[in-house]
Coordinates of C-alpha atoms in Angstrom, one line a residue:
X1 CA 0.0 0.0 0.0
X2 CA 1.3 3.4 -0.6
X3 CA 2.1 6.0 1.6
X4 CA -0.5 8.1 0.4
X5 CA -3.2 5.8 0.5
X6 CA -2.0 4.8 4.0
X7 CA -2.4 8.5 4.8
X8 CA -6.4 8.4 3.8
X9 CA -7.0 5.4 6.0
X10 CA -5.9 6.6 9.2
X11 CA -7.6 9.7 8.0
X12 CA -10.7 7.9 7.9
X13 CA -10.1 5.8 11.0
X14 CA -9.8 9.0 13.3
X15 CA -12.7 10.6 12.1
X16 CA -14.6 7.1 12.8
X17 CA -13.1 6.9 15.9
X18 CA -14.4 10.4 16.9
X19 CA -18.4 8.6 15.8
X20 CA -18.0 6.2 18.2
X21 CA -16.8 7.7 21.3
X22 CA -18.9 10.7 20.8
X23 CA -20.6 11.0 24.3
X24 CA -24.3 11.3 25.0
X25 CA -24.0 14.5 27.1
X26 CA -23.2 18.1 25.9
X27 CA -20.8 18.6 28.1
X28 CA -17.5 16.4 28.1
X29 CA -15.3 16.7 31.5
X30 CA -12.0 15.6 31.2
X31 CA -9.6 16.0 34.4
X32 CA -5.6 16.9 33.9
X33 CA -3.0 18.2 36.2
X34 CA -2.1 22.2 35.9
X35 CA 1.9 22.9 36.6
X36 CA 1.3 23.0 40.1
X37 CA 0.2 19.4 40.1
X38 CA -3.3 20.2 41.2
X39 CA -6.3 18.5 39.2
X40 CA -8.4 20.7 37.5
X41 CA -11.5 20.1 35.6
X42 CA -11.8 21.1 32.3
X43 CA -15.2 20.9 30.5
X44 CA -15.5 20.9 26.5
X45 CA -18.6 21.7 25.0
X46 CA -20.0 19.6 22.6
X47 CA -20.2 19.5 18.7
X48 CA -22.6 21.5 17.0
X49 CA -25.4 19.7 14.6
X50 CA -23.6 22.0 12.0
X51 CA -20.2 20.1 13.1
X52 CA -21.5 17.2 13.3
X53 CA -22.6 17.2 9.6
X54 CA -19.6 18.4 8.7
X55 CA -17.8 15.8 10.2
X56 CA -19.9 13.0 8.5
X57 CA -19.7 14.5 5.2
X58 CA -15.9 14.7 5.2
X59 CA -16.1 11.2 6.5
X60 CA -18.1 9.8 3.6
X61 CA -15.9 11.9 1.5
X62 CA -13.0 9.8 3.2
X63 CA -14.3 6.5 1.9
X64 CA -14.9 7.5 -2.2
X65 CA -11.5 9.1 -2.3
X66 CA -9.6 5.6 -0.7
X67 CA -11.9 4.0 -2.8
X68 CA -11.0 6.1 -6.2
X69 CA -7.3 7.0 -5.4
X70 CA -4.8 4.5 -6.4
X71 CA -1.1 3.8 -6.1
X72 CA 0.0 5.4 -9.0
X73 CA -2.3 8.9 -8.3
X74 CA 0.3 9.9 -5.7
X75 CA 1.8 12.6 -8.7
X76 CA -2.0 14.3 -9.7
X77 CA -3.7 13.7 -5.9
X78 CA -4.6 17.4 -5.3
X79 CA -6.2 17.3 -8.6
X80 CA -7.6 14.1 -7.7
X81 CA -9.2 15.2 -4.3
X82 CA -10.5 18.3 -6.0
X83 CA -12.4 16.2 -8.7
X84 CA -13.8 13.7 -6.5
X85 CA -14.6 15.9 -3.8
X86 CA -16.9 18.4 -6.2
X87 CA -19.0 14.9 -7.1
X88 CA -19.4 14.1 -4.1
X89 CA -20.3 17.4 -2.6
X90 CA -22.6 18.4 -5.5
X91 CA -25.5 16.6 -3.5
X92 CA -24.7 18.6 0.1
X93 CA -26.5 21.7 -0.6
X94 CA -26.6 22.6 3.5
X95 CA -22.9 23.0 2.6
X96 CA -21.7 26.7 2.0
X97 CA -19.5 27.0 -0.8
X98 CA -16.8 28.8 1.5
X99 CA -17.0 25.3 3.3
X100 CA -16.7 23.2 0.8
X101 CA -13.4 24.5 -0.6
X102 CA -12.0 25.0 3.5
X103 CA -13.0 20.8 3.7
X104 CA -11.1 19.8 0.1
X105 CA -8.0 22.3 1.5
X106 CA -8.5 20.3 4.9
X107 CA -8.2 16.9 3.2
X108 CA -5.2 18.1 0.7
X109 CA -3.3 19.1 3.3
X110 CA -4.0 15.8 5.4
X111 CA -3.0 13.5 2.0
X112 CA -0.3 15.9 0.9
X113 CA 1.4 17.5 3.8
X114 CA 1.7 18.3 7.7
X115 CA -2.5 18.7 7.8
X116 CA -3.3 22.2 10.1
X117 CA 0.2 22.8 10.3
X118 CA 0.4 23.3 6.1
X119 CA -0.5 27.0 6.0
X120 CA 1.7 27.9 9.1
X121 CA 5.0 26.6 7.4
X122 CA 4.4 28.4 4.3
X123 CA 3.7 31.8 5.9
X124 CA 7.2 33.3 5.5
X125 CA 6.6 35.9 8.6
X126 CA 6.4 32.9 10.9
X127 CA 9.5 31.9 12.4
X128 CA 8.4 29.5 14.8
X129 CA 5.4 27.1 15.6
X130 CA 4.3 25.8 18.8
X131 CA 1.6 23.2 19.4
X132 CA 0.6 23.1 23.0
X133 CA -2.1 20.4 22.8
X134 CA -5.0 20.3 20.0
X135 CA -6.5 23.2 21.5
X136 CA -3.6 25.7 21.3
X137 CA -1.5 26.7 18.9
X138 CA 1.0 29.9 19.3
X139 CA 3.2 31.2 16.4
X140 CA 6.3 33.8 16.1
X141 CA 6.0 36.3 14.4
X142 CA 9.1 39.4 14.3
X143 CA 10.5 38.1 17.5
X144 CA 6.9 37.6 19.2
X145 CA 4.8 35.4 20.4
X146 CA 1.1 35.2 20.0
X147 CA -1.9 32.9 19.7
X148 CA -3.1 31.4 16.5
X149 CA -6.8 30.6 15.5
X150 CA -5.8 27.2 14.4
X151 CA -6.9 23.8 16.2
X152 CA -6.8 20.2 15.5
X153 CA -9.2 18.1 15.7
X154 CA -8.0 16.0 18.9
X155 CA -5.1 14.3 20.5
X156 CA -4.8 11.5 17.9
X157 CA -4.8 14.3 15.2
X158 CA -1.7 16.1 16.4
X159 CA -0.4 12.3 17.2
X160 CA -0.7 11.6 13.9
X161 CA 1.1 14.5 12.4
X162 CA 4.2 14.0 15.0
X163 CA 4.0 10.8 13.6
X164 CA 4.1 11.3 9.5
X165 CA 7.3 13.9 10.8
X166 CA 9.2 11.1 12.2
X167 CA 8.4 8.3 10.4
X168 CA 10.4 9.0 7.1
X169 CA 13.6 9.4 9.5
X170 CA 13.7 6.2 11.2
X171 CA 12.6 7.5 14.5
X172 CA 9.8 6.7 16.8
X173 CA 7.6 8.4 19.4
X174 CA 5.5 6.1 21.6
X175 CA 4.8 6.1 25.5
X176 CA 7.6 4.3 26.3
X177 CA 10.1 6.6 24.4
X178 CA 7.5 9.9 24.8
X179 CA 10.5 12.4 23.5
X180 CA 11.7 12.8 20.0
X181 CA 13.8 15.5 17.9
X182 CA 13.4 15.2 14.4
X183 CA 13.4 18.0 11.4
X184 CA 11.1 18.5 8.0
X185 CA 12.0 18.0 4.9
X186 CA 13.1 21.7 4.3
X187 CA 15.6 21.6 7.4
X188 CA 13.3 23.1 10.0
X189 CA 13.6 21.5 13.8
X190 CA 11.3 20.2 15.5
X191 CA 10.8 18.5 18.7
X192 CA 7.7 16.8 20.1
X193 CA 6.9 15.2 23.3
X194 CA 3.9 13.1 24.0
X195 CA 1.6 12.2 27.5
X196 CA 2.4 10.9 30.2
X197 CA 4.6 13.8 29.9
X198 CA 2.9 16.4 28.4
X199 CA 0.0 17.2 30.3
X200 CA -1.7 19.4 27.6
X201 CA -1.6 16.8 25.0
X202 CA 1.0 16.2 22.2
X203 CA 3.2 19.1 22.1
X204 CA 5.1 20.1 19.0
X205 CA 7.6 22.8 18.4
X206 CA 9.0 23.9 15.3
X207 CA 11.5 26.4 14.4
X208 CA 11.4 27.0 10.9
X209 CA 14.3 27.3 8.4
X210 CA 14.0 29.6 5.5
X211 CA 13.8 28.2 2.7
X212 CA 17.0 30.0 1.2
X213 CA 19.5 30.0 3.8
X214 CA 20.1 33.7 5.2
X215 CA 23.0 35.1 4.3
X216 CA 25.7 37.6 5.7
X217 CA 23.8 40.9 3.7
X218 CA 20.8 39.1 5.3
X219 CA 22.3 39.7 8.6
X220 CA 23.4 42.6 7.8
X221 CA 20.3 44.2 6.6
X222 CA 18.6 43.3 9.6
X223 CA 21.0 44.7 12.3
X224 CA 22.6 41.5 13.4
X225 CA 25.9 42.7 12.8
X226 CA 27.8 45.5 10.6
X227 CA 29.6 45.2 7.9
X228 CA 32.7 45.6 9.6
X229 CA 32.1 42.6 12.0
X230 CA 31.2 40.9 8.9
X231 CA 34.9 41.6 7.9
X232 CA 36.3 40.6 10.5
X233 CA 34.5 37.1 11.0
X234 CA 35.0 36.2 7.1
X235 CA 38.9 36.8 7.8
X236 CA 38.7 34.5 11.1
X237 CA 37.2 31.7 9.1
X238 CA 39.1 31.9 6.1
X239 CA 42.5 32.2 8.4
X240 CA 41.1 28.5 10.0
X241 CA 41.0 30.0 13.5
X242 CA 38.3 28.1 15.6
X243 CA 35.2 29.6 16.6
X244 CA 32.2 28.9 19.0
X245 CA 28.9 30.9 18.9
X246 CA 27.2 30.9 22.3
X247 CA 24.0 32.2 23.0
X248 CA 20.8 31.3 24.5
X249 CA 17.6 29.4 23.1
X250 CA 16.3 30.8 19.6
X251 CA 18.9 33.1 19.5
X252 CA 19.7 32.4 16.5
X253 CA 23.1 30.5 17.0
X254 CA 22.5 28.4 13.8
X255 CA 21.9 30.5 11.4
X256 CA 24.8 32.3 12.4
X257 CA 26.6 29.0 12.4
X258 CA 25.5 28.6 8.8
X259 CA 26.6 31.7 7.6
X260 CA 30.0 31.0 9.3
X261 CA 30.0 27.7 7.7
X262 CA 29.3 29.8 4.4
X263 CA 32.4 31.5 4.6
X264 CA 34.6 28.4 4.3
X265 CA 36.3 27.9 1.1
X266 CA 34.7 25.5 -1.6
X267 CA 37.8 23.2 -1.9
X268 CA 37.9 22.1 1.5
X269 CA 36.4 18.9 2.9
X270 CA 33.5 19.7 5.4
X271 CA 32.4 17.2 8.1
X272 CA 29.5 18.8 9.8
X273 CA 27.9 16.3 12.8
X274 CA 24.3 17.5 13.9
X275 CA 21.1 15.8 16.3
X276 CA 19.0 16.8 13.9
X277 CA 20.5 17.8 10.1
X278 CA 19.9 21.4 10.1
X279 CA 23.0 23.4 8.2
X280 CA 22.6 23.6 5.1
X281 CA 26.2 24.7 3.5
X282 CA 26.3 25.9 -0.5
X283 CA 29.6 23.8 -0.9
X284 CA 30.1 20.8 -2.8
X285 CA 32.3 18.8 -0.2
X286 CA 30.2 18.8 2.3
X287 CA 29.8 15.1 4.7
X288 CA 26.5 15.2 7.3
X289 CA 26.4 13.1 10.4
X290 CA 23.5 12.4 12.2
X291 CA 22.9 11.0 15.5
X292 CA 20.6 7.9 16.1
X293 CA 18.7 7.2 19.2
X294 CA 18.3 3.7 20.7
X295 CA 16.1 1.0 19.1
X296 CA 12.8 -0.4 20.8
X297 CA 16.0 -2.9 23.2
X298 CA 17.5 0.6 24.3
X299 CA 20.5 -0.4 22.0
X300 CA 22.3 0.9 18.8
X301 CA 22.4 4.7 20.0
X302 CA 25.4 7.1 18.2
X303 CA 26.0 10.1 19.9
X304 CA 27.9 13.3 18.9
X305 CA 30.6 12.2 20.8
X306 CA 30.8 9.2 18.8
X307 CA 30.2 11.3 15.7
X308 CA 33.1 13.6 16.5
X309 CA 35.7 10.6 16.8
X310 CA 34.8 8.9 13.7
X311 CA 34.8 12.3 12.1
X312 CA 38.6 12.3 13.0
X313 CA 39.2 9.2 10.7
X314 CA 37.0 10.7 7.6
X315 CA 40.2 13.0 6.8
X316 CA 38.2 16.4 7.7
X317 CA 39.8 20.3 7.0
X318 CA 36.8 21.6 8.6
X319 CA 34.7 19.8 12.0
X320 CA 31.1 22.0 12.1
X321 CA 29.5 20.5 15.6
X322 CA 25.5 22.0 15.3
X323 CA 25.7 21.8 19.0
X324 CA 28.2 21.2 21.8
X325 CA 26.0 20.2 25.0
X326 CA 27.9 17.0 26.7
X327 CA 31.0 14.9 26.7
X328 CA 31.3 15.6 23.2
X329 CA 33.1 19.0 24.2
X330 CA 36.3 16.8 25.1
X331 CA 37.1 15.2 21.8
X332 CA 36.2 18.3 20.4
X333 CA 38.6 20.3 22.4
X334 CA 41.2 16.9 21.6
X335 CA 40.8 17.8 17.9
X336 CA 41.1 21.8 17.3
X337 CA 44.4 21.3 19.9
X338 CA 45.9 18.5 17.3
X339 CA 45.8 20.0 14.2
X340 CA 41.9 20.7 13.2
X341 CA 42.0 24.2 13.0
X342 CA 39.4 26.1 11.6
X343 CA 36.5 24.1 13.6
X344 CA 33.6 25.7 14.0
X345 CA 30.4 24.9 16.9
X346 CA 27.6 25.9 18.9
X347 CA 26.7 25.6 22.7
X348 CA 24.1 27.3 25.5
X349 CA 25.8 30.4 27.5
X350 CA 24.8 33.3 28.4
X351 CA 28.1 35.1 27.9
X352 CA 31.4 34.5 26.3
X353 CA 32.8 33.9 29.7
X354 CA 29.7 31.8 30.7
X355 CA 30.6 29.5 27.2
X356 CA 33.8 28.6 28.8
X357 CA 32.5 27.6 32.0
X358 CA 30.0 25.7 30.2
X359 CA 32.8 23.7 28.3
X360 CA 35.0 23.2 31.1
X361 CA 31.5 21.6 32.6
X362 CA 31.1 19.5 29.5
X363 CA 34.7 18.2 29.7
X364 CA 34.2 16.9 33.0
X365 CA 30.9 15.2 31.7
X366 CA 33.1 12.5 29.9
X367 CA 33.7 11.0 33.0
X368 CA 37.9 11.3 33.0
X369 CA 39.3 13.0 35.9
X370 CA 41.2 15.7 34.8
X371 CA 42.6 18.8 37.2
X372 CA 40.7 22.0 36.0
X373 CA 43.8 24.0 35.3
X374 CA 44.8 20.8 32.4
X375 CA 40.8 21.7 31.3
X376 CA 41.2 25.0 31.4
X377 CA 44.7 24.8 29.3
X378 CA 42.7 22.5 26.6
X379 CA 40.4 25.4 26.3
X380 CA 42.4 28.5 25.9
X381 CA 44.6 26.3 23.5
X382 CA 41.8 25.4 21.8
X383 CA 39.8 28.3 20.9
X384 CA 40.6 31.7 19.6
X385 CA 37.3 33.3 18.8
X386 CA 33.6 33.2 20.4
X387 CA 30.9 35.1 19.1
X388 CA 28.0 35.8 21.5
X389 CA 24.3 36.0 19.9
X390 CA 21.5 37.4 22.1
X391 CA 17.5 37.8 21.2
X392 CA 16.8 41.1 22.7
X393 CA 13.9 42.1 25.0
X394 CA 12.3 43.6 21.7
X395 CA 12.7 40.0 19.8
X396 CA 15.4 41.2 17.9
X397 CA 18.6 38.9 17.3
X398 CA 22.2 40.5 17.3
X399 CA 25.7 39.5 17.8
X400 CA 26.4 41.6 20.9
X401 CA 29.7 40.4 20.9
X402 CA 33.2 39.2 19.6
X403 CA 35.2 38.6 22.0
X404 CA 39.5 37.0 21.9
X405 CA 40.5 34.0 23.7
X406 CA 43.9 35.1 24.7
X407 CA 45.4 32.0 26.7
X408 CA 46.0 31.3 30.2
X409 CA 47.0 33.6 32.8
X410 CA 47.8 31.7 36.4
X411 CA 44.2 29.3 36.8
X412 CA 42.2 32.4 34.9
X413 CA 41.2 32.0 31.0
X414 CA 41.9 35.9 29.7
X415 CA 39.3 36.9 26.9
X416 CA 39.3 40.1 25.3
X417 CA 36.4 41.8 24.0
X418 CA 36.7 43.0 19.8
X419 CA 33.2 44.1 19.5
X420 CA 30.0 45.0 21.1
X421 CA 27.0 45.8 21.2
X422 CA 26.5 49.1 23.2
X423 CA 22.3 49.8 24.4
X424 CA 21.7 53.4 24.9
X425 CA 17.9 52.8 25.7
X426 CA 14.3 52.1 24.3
X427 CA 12.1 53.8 22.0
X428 CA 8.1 54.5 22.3
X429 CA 7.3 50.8 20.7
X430 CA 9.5 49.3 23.0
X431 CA 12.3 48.9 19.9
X432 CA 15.4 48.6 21.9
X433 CA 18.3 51.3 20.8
X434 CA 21.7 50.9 20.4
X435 CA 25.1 50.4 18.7
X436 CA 27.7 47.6 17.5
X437 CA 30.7 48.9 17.9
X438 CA 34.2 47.8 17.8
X439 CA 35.7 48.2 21.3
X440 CA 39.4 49.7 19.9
X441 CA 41.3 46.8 20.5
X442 CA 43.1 44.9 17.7
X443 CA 43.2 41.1 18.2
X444 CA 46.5 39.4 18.9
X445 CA 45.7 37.3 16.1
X446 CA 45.7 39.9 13.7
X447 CA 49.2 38.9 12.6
X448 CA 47.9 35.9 12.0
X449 CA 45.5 37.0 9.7
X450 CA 48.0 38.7 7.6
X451 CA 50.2 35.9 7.6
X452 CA 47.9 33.8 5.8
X453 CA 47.3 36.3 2.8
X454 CA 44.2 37.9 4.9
X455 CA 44.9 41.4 5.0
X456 CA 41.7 43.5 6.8
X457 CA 42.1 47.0 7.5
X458 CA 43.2 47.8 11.2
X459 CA 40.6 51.0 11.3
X460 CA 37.8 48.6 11.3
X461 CA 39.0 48.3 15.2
X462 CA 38.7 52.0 15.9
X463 CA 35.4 53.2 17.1
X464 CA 34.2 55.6 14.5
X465 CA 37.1 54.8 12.1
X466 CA 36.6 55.1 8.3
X467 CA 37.8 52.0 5.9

């Protein structure tokens, strides 16, 4: 049977299913726990008779169009739907027109795509989608958050969707394993977490991916950076010096990482190791790893940290990690100190001297007891530049800064700020004011630069200064 047609059938089985445990009473009371672990009582009204119809039409409309559509319709099927569905509906004249074009969309999108979710994903002002239970659906729009009109039609409907987003990766979601991280076809993450966990429902969050990767003018044009720290990162990539961008959640720390990544010459092999695949690099020598979580017997996981060693083997010029969170940090450290320069990577912090704290942390996840100063001495070794990303109070994203690992002075890692971002308050809309500004100090490294044919203008260092 075809995925398609598979589609149509659990279609039709969840409507069915609604039919039969439809209670007698108007009002249904169902009883969950709020946050503070107190039982509350919820109470749902009802369908309408207008629903109801509704409902029973689409259903028989269910059972023509598995009856109609075969295996080899998957190519025409919205065109398919659309003529099948106007037979059938001819008859229905309690139907509004309006309705009948809202229930043949409803049914494309269910055979076709990611059902109520379809016209979300395709809204281009939508960064971000967040499913909190059938019910409730919040999007982000420009930074903020607010509440959608959309709803599904139960629990087993947003099950089902979680479930056509997995499936075609090899992952599962199921009480016993109630997590799952996965992506859509386009790149964009997702995560999704199922009851007994959830106490809402099935909750689904995706952050969506453009379509065209963003670029640095993109970045530019919307005040993440300037031009001159634009500059200055290009050199630092191209030079092979290795970077980490911190930052908080949906602060943007990917999409920075991609444009990074974009920066690296087109003749050099790329290994980039992910959770979920989400860079998506322009070059042609690119090699994506991707973890795998355990099977149904708890066996067969492959972490990053088991990504990062193999990637050692797979003769890499360039190591992209998507995200640094565990023992991983360790081998990663092991391989920008032994001849993988030009690595670039991710991680949580909420400052450039938070990020090394949080590695020195991660280091001491992998379980080998090592004195802090030998950690410490791995790090400042290790890296030479972190770039700090921040989503403002406003929901804007910046860099708010670039800051120099200089090495080790006595226990103390010394970094040294290039650039910054500089608030010098709020407007009316609450639009937060400031600068990016470079701080007037030139970067040890700069020789560096210089030395490998990377020549950037040393005014771009001096506040104000003209280049």
């Amino acid at each position: 049977m075809s995925s398609l047609l598979q589609r149509l059938k659990e279609q039709q089985r969840d409507l069915e299913q609604e039919e039969i445990q439809k209670p007698d009473s108007k009002i249904i009371n169902k009883f969950r726990k709020d946050s503070s672990g107190k039982s509350k009582r919820e109470a749902t009204k009802a369908k309408s008779p207008k629903e109801e119809k509704y409902e029973q039409i689409k259903t028989r409309l269910q059972n023509e169009l598995i009856k109609e559509i075969k295996d080899e319709d998957e190519e025409g099927i919205e065109k398919k739907i659309e003529e099948i569905a106007s037979n059938v509906l001819k008859e229905e004249t309690e139907i509004k027109p309006q309705e009948k074009q809202r229930m043949i969309r409803e049914l494309i999108d269910e055979a076709t795509g990611f059902g109520p979710l379809n016209d979300l994903l395709v809204d281009d002002d939508i960064t971000e989608i967040m499913v909190n239970g059938p019910d409730q659906v919040y999007v982000e729009k420009k930074g903020k958050i607010e509440l959608s009109d959309l709803k599904f039609r139960d629990d087993q409907h947003v099950m089902n969707i979680i479930e056509k987003i997995v499936a075609p990766l090899g992952r599962r979601i199921d009480e016993s394993s109630p997590m799952v991280d996965a992506r859509l076809p386009d790149g964009s993450r997702v995560n999704a977490i199922i009851p007994p966990l959830a106490l809402n429902g099935p909750t689904i969050t995706i952050r969506k991916f453009s379509s065209d990767p963003f670029t640095i003018d993109d970045l530019i044009s919307f005040g993440t950076l300037t031009q001159e720290m634009a500059t200055f990162l290009d050199a630092c990539v191209k030079a092979k010096l290795n970077m980490f961008v911190s930052g908080g959640t949906g602060s943007g720390k990917t999409t920075t990482l991609n444009v990074l990544s974009s920066f690296i010459p087109s003749d050099e092999r790329i290994i980039t190791i992910e959770d979920a695949a989400e860079l998506q690099l322009g070059q042609e020598h690119v090699v994506s790893l991707e973890t795998r979580p355990p099977n149904l017997e708890g066996k067969g996981e492959i972490t990053i940290r088991d990504l990062v060693r193999n990637s050692l083997r797979m003769r890499p010029e360039r190591i992209v990690v998507g995200e640094v969170r565990g023992a991983e940090a360790l081998d990663m450290l092991q391989a920008m100190n032994t001849g993988h320069d030009g690595s670039l990577g991710t991680g949580h912090a909420n400052s450039p001297r938070d990020m090394i704290s949080r590695l020195e942390t991660m280091v001491l996840m992998a379980g080998i007891e090592l004195p802090v100063r030998a950690i410490r001495e791995q790090i400042a070794g290790a890296l030479d530049v972190i770039v700090h990303q921040s989503r403002l109070r406003d929901g804007s994203r910046k860099i708010t800064s670039i800051t120099e690992v200089l090495g080790l002075e006595g226990d103390t890692i010394v970094l040294q700020e290039i650039f910054t971002f500089k608030q010098t308050g709020v407007d009316e809309e609450g639009k937060i004011l400031g600068q990016l500004v470079p701080t007037g100090i030139k970067p040890h490294f700069y020789e560096r630069l210089e030395t490998s044919g990377i020549h950037i203008p040393s005014s771009i260092f001096i506040p104000g200064g003209e280049w």
